[in-house]
PDB file of N, CA and C in Angstrom:
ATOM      1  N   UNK C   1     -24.284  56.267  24.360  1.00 86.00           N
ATOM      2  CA  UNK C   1     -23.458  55.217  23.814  1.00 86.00           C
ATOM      3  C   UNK C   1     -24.325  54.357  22.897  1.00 86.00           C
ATOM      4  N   UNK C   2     -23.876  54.064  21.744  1.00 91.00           N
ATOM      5  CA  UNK C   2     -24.400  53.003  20.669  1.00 91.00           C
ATOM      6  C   UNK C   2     -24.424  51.888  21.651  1.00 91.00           C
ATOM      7  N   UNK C   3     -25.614  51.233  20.917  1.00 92.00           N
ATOM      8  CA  UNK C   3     -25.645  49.258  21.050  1.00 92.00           C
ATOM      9  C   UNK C   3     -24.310  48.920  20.717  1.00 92.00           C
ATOM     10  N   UNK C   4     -23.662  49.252  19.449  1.00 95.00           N
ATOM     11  CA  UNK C   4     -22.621  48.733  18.666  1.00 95.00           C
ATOM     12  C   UNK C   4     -21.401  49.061  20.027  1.00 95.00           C
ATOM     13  N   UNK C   5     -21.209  50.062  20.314  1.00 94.00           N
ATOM     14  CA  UNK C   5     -20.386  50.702  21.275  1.00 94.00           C
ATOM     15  C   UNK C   5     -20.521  49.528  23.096  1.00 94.00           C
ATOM     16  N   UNK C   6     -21.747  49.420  23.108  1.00 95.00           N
ATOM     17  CA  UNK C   6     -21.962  48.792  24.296  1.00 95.00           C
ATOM     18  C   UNK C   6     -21.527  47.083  23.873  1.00 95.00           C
ATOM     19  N   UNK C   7     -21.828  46.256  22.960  1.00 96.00           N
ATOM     20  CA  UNK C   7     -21.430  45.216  22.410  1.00 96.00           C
ATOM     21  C   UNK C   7     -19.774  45.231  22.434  1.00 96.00           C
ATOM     22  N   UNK C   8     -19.420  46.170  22.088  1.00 95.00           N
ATOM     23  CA  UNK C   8     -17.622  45.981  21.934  1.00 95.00           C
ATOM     24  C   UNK C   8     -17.463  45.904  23.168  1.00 95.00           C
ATOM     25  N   UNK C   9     -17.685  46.894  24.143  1.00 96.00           N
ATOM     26  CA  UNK C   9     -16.802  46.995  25.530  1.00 96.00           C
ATOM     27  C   UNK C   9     -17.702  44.966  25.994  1.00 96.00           C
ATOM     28  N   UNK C  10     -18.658  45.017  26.004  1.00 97.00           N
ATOM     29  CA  UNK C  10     -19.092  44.185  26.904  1.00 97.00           C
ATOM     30  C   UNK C  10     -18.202  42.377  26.066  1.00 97.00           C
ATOM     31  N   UNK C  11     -17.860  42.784  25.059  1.00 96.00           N
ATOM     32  CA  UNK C  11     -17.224  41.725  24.197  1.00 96.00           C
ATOM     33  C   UNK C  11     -15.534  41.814  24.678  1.00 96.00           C
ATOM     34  N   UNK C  12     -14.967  42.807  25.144  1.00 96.00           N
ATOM     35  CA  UNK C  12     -13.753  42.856  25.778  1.00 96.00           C
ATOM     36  C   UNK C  12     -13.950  42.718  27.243  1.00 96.00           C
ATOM     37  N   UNK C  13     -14.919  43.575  27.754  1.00 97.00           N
ATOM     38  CA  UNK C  13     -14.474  42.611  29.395  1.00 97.00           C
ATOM     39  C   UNK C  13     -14.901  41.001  29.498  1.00 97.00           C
ATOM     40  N   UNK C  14     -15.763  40.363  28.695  1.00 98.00           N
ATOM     41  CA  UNK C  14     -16.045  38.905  28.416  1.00 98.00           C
ATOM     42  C   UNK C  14     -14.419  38.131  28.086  1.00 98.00           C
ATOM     43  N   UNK C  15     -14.049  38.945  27.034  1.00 97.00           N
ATOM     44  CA  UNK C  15     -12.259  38.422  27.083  1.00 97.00           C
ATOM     45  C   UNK C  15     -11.427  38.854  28.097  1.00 97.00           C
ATOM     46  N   UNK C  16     -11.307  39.856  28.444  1.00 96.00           N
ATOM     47  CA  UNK C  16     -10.925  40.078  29.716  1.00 96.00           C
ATOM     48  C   UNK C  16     -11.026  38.905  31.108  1.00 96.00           C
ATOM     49  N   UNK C  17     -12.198  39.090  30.896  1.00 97.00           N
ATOM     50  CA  UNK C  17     -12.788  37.791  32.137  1.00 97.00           C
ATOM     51  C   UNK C  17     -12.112  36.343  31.788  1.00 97.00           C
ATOM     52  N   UNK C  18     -12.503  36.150  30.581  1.00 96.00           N
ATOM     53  CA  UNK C  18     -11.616  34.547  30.205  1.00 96.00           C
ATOM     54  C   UNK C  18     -10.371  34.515  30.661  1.00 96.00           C
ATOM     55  N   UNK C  19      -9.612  35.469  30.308  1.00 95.00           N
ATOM     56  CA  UNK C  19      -8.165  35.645  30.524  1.00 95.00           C
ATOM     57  C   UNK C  19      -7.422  35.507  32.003  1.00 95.00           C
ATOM     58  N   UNK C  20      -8.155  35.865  32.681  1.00 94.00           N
ATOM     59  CA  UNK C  20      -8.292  36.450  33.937  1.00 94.00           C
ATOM     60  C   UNK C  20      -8.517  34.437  34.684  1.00 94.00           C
ATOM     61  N   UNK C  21      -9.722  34.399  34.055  1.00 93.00           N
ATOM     62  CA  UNK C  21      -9.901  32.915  34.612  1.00 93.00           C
ATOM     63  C   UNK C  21      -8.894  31.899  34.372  1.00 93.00           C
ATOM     64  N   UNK C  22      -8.154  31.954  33.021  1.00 91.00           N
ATOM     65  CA  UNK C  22      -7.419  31.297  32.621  1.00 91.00           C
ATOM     66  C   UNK C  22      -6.135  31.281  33.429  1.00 91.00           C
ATOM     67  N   UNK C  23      -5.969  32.682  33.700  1.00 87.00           N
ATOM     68  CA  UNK C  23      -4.443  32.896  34.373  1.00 87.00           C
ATOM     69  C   UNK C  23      -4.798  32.173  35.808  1.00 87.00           C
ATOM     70  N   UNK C  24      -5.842  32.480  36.439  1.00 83.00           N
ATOM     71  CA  UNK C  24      -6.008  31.747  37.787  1.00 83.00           C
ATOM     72  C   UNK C  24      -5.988  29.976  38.071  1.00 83.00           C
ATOM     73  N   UNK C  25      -6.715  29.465  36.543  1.00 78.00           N
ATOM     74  CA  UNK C  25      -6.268  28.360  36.916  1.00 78.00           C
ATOM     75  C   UNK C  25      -4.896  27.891  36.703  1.00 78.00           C
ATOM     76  N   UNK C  26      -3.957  28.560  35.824  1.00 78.00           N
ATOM     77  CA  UNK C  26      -2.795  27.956  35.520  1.00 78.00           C
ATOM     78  C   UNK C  26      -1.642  28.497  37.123  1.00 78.00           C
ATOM     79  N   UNK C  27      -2.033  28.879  37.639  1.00 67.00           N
ATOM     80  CA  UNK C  27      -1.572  30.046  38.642  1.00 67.00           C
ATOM     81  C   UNK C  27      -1.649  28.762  39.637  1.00 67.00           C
ATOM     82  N   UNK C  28      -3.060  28.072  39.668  1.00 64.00           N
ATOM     83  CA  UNK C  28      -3.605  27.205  40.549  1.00 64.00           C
ATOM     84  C   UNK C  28      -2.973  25.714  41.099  1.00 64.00           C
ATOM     85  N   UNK C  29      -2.814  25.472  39.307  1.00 59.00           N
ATOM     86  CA  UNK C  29      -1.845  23.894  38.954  1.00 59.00           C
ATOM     87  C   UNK C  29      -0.433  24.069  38.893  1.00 59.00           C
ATOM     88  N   UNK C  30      -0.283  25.869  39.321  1.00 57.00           N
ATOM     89  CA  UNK C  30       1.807  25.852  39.280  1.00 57.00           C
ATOM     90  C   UNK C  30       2.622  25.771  40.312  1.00 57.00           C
ATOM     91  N   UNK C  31       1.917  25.535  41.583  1.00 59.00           N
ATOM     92  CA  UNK C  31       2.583  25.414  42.910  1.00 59.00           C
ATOM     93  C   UNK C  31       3.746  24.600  42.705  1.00 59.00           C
ATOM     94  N   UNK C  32       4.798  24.893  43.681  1.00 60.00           N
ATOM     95  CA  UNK C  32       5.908  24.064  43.996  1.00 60.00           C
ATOM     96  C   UNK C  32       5.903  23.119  45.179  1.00 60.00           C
ATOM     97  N   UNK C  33       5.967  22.245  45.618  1.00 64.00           N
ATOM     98  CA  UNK C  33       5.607  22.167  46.400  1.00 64.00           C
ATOM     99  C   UNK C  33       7.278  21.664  47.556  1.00 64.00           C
ATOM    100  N   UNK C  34       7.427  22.351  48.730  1.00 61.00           N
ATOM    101  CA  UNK C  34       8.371  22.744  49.372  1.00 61.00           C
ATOM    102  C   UNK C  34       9.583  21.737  49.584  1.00 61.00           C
ATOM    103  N   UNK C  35      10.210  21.951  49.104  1.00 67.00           N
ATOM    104  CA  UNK C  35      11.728  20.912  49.195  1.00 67.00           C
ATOM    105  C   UNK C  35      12.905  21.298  49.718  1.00 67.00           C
ATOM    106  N   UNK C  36      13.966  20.479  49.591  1.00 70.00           N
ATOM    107  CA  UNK C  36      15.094  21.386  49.818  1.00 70.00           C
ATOM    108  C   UNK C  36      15.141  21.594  51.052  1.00 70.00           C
ATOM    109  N   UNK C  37      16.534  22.979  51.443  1.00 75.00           N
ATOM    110  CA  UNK C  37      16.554  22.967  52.639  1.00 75.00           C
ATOM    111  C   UNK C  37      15.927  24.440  53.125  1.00 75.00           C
ATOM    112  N   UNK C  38      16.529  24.965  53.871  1.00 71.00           N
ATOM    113  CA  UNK C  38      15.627  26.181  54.742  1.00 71.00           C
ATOM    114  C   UNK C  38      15.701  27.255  53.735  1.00 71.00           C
ATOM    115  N   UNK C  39      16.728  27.525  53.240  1.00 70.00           N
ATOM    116  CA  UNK C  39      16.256  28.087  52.326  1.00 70.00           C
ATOM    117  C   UNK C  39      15.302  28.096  50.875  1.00 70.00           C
ATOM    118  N   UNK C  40      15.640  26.931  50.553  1.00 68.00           N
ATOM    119  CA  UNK C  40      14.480  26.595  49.250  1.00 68.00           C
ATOM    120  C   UNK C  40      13.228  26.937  50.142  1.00 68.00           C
ATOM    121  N   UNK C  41      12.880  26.481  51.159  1.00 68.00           N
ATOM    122  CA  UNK C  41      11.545  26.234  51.681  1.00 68.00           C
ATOM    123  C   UNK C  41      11.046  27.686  51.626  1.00 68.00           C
ATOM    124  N   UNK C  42      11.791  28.758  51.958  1.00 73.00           N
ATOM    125  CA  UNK C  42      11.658  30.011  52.234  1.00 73.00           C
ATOM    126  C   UNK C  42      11.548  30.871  51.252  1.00 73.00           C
ATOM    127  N   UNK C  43      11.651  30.476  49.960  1.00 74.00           N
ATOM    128  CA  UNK C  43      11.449  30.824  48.584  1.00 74.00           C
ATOM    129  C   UNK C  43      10.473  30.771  48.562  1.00 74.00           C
ATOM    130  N   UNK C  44      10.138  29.331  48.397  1.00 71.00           N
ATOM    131  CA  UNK C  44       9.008  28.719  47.813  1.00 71.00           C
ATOM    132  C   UNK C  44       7.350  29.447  48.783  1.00 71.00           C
ATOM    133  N   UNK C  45       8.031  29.659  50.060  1.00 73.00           N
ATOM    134  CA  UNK C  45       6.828  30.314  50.909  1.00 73.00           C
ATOM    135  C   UNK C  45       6.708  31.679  50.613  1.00 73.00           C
ATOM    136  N   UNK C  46       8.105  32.378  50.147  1.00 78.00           N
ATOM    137  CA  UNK C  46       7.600  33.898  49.530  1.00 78.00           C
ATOM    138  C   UNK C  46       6.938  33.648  48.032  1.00 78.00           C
ATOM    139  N   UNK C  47       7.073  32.698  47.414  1.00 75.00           N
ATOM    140  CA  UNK C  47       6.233  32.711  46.087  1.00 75.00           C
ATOM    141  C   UNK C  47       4.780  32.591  46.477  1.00 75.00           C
ATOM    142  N   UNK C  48       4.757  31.761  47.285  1.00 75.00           N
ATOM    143  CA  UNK C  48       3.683  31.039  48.330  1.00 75.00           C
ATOM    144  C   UNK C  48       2.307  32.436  47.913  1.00 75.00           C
ATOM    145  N   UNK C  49       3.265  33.557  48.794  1.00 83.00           N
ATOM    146  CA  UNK C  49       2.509  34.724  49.022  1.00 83.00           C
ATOM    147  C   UNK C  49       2.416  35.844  47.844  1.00 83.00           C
ATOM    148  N   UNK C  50       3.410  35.524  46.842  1.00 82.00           N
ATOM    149  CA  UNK C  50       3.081  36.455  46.111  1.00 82.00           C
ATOM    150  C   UNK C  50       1.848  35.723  45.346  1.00 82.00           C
ATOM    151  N   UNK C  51       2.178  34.717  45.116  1.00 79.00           N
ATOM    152  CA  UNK C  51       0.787  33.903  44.406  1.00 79.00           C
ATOM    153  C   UNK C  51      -0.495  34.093  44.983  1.00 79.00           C
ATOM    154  N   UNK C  52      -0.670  34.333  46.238  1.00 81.00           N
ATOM    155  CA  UNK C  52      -1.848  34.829  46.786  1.00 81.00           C
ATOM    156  C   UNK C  52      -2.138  35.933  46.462  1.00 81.00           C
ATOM    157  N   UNK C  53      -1.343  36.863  46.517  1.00 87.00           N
ATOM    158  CA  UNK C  53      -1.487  38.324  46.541  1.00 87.00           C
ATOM    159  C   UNK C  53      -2.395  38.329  45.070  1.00 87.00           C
ATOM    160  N   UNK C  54      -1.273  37.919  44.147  1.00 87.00           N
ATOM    161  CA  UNK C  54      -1.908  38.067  42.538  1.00 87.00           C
ATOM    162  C   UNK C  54      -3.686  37.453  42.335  1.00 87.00           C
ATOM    163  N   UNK C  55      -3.893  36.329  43.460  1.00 86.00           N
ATOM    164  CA  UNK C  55      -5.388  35.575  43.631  1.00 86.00           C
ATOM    165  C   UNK C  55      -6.265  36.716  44.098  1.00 86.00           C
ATOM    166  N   UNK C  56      -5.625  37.219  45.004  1.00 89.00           N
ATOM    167  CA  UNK C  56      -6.550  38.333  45.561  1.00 89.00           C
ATOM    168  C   UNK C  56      -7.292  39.287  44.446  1.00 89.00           C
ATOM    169  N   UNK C  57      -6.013  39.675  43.791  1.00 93.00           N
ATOM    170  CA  UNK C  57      -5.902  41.093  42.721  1.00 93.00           C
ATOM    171  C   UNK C  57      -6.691  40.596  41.475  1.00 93.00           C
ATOM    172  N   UNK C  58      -6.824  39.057  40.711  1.00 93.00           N
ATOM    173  CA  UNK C  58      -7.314  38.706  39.956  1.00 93.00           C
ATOM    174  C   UNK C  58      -8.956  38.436  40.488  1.00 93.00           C
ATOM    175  N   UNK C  59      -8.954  38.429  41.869  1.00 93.00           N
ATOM    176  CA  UNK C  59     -10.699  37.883  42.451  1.00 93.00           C
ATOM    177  C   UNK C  59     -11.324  39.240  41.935  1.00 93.00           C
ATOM    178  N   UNK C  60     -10.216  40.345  42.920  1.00 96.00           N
ATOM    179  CA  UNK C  60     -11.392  42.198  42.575  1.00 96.00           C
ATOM    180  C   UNK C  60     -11.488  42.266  41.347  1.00 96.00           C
ATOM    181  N   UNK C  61     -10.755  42.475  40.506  1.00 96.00           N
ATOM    182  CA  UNK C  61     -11.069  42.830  39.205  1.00 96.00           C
ATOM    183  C   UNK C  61     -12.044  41.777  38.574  1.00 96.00           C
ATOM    184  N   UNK C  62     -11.709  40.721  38.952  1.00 97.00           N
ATOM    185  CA  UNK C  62     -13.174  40.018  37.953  1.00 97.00           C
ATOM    186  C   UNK C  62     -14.413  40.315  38.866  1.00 97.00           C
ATOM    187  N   UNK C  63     -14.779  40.753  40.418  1.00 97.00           N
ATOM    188  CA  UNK C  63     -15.805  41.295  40.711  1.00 97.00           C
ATOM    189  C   UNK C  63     -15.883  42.564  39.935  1.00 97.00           C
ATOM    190  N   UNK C  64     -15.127  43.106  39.591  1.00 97.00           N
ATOM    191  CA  UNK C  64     -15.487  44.937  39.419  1.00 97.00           C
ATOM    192  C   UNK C  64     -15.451  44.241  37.604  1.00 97.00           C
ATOM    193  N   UNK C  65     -14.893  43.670  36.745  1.00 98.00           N
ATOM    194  CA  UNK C  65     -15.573  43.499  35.670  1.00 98.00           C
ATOM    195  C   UNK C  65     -17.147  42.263  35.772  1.00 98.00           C
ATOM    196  N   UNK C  66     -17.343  41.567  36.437  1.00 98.00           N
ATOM    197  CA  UNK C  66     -18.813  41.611  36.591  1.00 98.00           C
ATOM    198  C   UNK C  66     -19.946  42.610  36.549  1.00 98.00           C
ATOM    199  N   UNK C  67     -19.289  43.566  37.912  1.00 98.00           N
ATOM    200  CA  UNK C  67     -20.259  44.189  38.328  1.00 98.00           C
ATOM    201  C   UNK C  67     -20.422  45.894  37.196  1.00 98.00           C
ATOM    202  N   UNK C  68     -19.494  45.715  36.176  1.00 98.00           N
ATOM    203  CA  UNK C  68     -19.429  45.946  34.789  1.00 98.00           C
ATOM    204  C   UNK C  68     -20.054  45.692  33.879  1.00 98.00           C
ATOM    205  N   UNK C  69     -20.442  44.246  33.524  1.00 98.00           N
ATOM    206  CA  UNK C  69     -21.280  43.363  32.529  1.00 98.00           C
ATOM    207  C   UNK C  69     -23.032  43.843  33.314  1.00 98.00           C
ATOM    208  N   UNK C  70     -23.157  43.960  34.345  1.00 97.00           N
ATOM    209  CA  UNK C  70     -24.451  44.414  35.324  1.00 97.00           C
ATOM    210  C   UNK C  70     -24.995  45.590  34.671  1.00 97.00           C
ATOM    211  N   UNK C  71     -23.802  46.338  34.857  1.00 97.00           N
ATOM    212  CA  UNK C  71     -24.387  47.698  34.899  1.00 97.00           C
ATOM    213  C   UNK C  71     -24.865  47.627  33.077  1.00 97.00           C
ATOM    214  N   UNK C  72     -23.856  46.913  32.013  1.00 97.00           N
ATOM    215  CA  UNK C  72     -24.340  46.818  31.148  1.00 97.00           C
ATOM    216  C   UNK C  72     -25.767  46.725  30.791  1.00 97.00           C
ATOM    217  N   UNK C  73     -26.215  45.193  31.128  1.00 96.00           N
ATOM    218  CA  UNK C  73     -27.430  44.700  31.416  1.00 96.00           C
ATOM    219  C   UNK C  73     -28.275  45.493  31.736  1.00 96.00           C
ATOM    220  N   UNK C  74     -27.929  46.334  33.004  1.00 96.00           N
ATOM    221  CA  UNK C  74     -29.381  47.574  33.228  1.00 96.00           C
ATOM    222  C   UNK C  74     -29.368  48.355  32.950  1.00 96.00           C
ATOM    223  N   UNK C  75     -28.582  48.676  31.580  1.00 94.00           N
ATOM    224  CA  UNK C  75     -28.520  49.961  30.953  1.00 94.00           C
ATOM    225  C   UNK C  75     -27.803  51.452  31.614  1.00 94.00           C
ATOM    226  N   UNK C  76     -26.904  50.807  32.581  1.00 95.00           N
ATOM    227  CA  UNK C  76     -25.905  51.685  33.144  1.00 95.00           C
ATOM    228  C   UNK C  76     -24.786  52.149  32.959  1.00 95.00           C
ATOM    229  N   UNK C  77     -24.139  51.546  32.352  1.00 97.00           N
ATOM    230  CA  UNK C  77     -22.829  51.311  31.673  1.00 97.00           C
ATOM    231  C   UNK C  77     -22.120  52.591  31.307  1.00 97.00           C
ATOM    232  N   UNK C  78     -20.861  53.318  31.491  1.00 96.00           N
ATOM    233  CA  UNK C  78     -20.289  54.228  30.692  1.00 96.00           C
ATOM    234  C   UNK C  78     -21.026  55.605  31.550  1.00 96.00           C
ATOM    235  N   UNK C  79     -21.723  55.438  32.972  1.00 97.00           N
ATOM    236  CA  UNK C  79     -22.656  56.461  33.587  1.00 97.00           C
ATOM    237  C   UNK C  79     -21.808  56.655  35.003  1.00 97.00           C
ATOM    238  N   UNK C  80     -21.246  57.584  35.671  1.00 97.00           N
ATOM    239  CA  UNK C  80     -20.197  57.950  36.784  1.00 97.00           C
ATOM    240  C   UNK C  80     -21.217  57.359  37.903  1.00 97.00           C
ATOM    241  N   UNK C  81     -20.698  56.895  38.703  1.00 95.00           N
ATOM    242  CA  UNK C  81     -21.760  56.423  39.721  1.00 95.00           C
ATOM    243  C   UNK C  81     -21.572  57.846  40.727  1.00 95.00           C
ATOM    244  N   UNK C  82     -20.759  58.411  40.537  1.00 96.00           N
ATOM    245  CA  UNK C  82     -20.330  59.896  41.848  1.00 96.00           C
ATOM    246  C   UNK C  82     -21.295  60.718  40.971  1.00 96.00           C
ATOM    247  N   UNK C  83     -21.363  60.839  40.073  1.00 97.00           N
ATOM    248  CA  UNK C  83     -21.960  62.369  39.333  1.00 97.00           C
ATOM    249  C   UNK C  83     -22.762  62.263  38.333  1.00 97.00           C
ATOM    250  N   UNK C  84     -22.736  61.126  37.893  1.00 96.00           N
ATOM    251  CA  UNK C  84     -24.434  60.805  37.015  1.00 96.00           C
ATOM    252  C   UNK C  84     -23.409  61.201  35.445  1.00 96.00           C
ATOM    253  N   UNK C  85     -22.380  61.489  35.364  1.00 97.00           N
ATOM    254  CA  UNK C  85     -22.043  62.143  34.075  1.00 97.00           C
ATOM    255  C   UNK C  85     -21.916  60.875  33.232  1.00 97.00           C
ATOM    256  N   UNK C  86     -21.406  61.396  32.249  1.00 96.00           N
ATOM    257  CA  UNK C  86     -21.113  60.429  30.788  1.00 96.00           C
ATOM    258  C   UNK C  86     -19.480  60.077  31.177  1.00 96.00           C
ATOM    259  N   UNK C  87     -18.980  58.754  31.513  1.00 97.00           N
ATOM    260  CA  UNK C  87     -17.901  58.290  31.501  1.00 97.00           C
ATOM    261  C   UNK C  87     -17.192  58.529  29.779  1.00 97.00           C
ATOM    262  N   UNK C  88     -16.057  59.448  29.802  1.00 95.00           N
ATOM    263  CA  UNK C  88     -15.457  59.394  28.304  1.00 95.00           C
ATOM    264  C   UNK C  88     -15.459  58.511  27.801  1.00 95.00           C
ATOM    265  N   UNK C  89     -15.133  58.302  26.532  1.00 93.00           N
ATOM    266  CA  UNK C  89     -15.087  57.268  25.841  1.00 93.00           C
ATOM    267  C   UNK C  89     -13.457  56.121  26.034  1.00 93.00           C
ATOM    268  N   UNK C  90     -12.056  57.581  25.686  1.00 94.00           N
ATOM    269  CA  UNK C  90     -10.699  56.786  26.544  1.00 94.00           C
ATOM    270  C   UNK C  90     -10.671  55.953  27.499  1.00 94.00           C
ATOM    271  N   UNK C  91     -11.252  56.831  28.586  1.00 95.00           N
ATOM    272  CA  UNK C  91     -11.446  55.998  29.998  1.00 95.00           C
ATOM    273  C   UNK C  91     -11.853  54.858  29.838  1.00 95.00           C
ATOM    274  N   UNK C  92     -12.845  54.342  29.020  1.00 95.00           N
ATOM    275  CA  UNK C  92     -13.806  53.781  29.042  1.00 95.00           C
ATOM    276  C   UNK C  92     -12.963  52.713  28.100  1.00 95.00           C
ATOM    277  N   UNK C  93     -12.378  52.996  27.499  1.00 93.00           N
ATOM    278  CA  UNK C  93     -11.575  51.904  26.700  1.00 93.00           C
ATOM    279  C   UNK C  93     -10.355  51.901  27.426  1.00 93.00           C
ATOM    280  N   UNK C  94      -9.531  52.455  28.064  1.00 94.00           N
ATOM    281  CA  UNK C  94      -8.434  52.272  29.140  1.00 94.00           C
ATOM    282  C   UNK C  94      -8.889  51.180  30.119  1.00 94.00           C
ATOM    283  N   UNK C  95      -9.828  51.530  31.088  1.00 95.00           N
ATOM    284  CA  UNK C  95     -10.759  51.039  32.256  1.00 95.00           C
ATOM    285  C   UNK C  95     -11.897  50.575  31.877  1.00 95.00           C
ATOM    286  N   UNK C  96     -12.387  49.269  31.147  1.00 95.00           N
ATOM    287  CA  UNK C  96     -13.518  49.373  30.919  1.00 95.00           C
ATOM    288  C   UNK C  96     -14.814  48.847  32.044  1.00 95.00           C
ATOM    289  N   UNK C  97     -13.855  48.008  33.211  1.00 96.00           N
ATOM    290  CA  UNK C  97     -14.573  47.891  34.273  1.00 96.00           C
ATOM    291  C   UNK C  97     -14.917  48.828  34.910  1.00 96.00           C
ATOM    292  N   UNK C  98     -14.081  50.376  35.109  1.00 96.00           N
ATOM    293  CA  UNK C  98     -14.351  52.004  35.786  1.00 96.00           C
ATOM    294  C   UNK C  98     -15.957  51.762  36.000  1.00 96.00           C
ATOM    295  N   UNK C  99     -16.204  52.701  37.142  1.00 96.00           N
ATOM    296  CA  UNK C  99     -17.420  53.330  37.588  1.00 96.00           C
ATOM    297  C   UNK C  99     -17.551  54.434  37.500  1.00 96.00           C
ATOM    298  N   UNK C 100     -16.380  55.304  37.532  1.00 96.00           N
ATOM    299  CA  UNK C 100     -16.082  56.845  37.652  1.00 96.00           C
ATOM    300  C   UNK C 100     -15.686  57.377  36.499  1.00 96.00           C
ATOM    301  N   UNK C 101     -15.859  58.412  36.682  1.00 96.00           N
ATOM    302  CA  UNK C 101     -14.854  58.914  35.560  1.00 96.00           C
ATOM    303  C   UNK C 101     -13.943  59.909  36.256  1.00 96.00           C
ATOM    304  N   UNK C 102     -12.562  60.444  35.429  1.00 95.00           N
ATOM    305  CA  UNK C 102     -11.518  60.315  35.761  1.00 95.00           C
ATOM    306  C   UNK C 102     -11.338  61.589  36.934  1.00 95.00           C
ATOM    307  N   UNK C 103     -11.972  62.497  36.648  1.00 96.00           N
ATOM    308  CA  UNK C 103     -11.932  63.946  37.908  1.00 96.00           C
ATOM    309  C   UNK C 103     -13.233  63.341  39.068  1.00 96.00           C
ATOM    310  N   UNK C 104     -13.755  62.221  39.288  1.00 96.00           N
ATOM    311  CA  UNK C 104     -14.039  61.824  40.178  1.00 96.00           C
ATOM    312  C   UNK C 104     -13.733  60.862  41.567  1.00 96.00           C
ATOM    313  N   UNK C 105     -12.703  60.460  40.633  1.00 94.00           N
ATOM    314  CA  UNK C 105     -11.866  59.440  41.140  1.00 94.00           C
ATOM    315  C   UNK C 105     -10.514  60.444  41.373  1.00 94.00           C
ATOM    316  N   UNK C 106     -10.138  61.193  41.160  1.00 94.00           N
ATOM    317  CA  UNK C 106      -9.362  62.004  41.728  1.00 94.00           C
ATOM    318  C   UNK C 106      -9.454  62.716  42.862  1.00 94.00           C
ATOM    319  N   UNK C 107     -10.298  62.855  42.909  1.00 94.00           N
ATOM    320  CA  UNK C 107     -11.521  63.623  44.164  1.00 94.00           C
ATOM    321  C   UNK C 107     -11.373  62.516  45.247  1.00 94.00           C
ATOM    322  N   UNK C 108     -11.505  61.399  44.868  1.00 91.00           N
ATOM    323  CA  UNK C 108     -11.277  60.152  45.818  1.00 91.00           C
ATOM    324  C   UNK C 108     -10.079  59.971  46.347  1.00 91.00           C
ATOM    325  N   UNK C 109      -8.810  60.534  45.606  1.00 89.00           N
ATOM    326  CA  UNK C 109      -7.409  60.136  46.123  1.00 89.00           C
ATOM    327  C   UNK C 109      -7.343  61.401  46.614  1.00 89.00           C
ATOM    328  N   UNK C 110      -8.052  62.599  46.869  1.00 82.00           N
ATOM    329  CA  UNK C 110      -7.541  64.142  47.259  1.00 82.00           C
ATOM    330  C   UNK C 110      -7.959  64.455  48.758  1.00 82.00           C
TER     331      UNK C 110
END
């Protein structure tokens, strides 16, 4: 992989990451906070949880695009952690946080 090549991806998961942060804080300041009667309350507690769920899902992915920007840094980047191979280039712009590449990670769901 080019410098030039490693600069782009590492310049999209950096936006990636902003985005990601951004959505969490607005996610953060949008609570409702519980009114109404048993039913409003019971809304507001299933939003409750989907809003968590999405906290959860936004925490992994900004660990796994960190631990992305890393592998950058030590010159790992775009390298299968299962098989040492050359992560494609698609993948690699589909997934740019991926560790695997794509018949390895299949191997994982088989």
């Amino acid at each position: 992989m080019t410098p030039e090549e490693l600069q782009l991806h590492e310049a999209n998961l950096l936006a990636k990451k902003a985005a990601i942060e951004k959505l969490v804080h607005t996610r953060a300041f949008s609570r409702t906070p519980p009114h109404g009667d048993d039913g409003d309350r019971s809304m507001v507690a299933n939003d409750d949880e989907i809003v968590i769920q999405l906290q959860q899902n936004d925490a992994k992915l900004l660990r796994a695009i960190d631990k992305a920007l890393a592998r950058i840094k030590a010159g790992e980047f775009g390298i299968c952690s299962d098989c040492d191979e050359e992560i494609p280039r698609l993948r690699l712009e589909a997934v740019p946080w991926t560790r695997v590449c794509v018949p390895c990670k299949e191997r994982q769901y088989s």
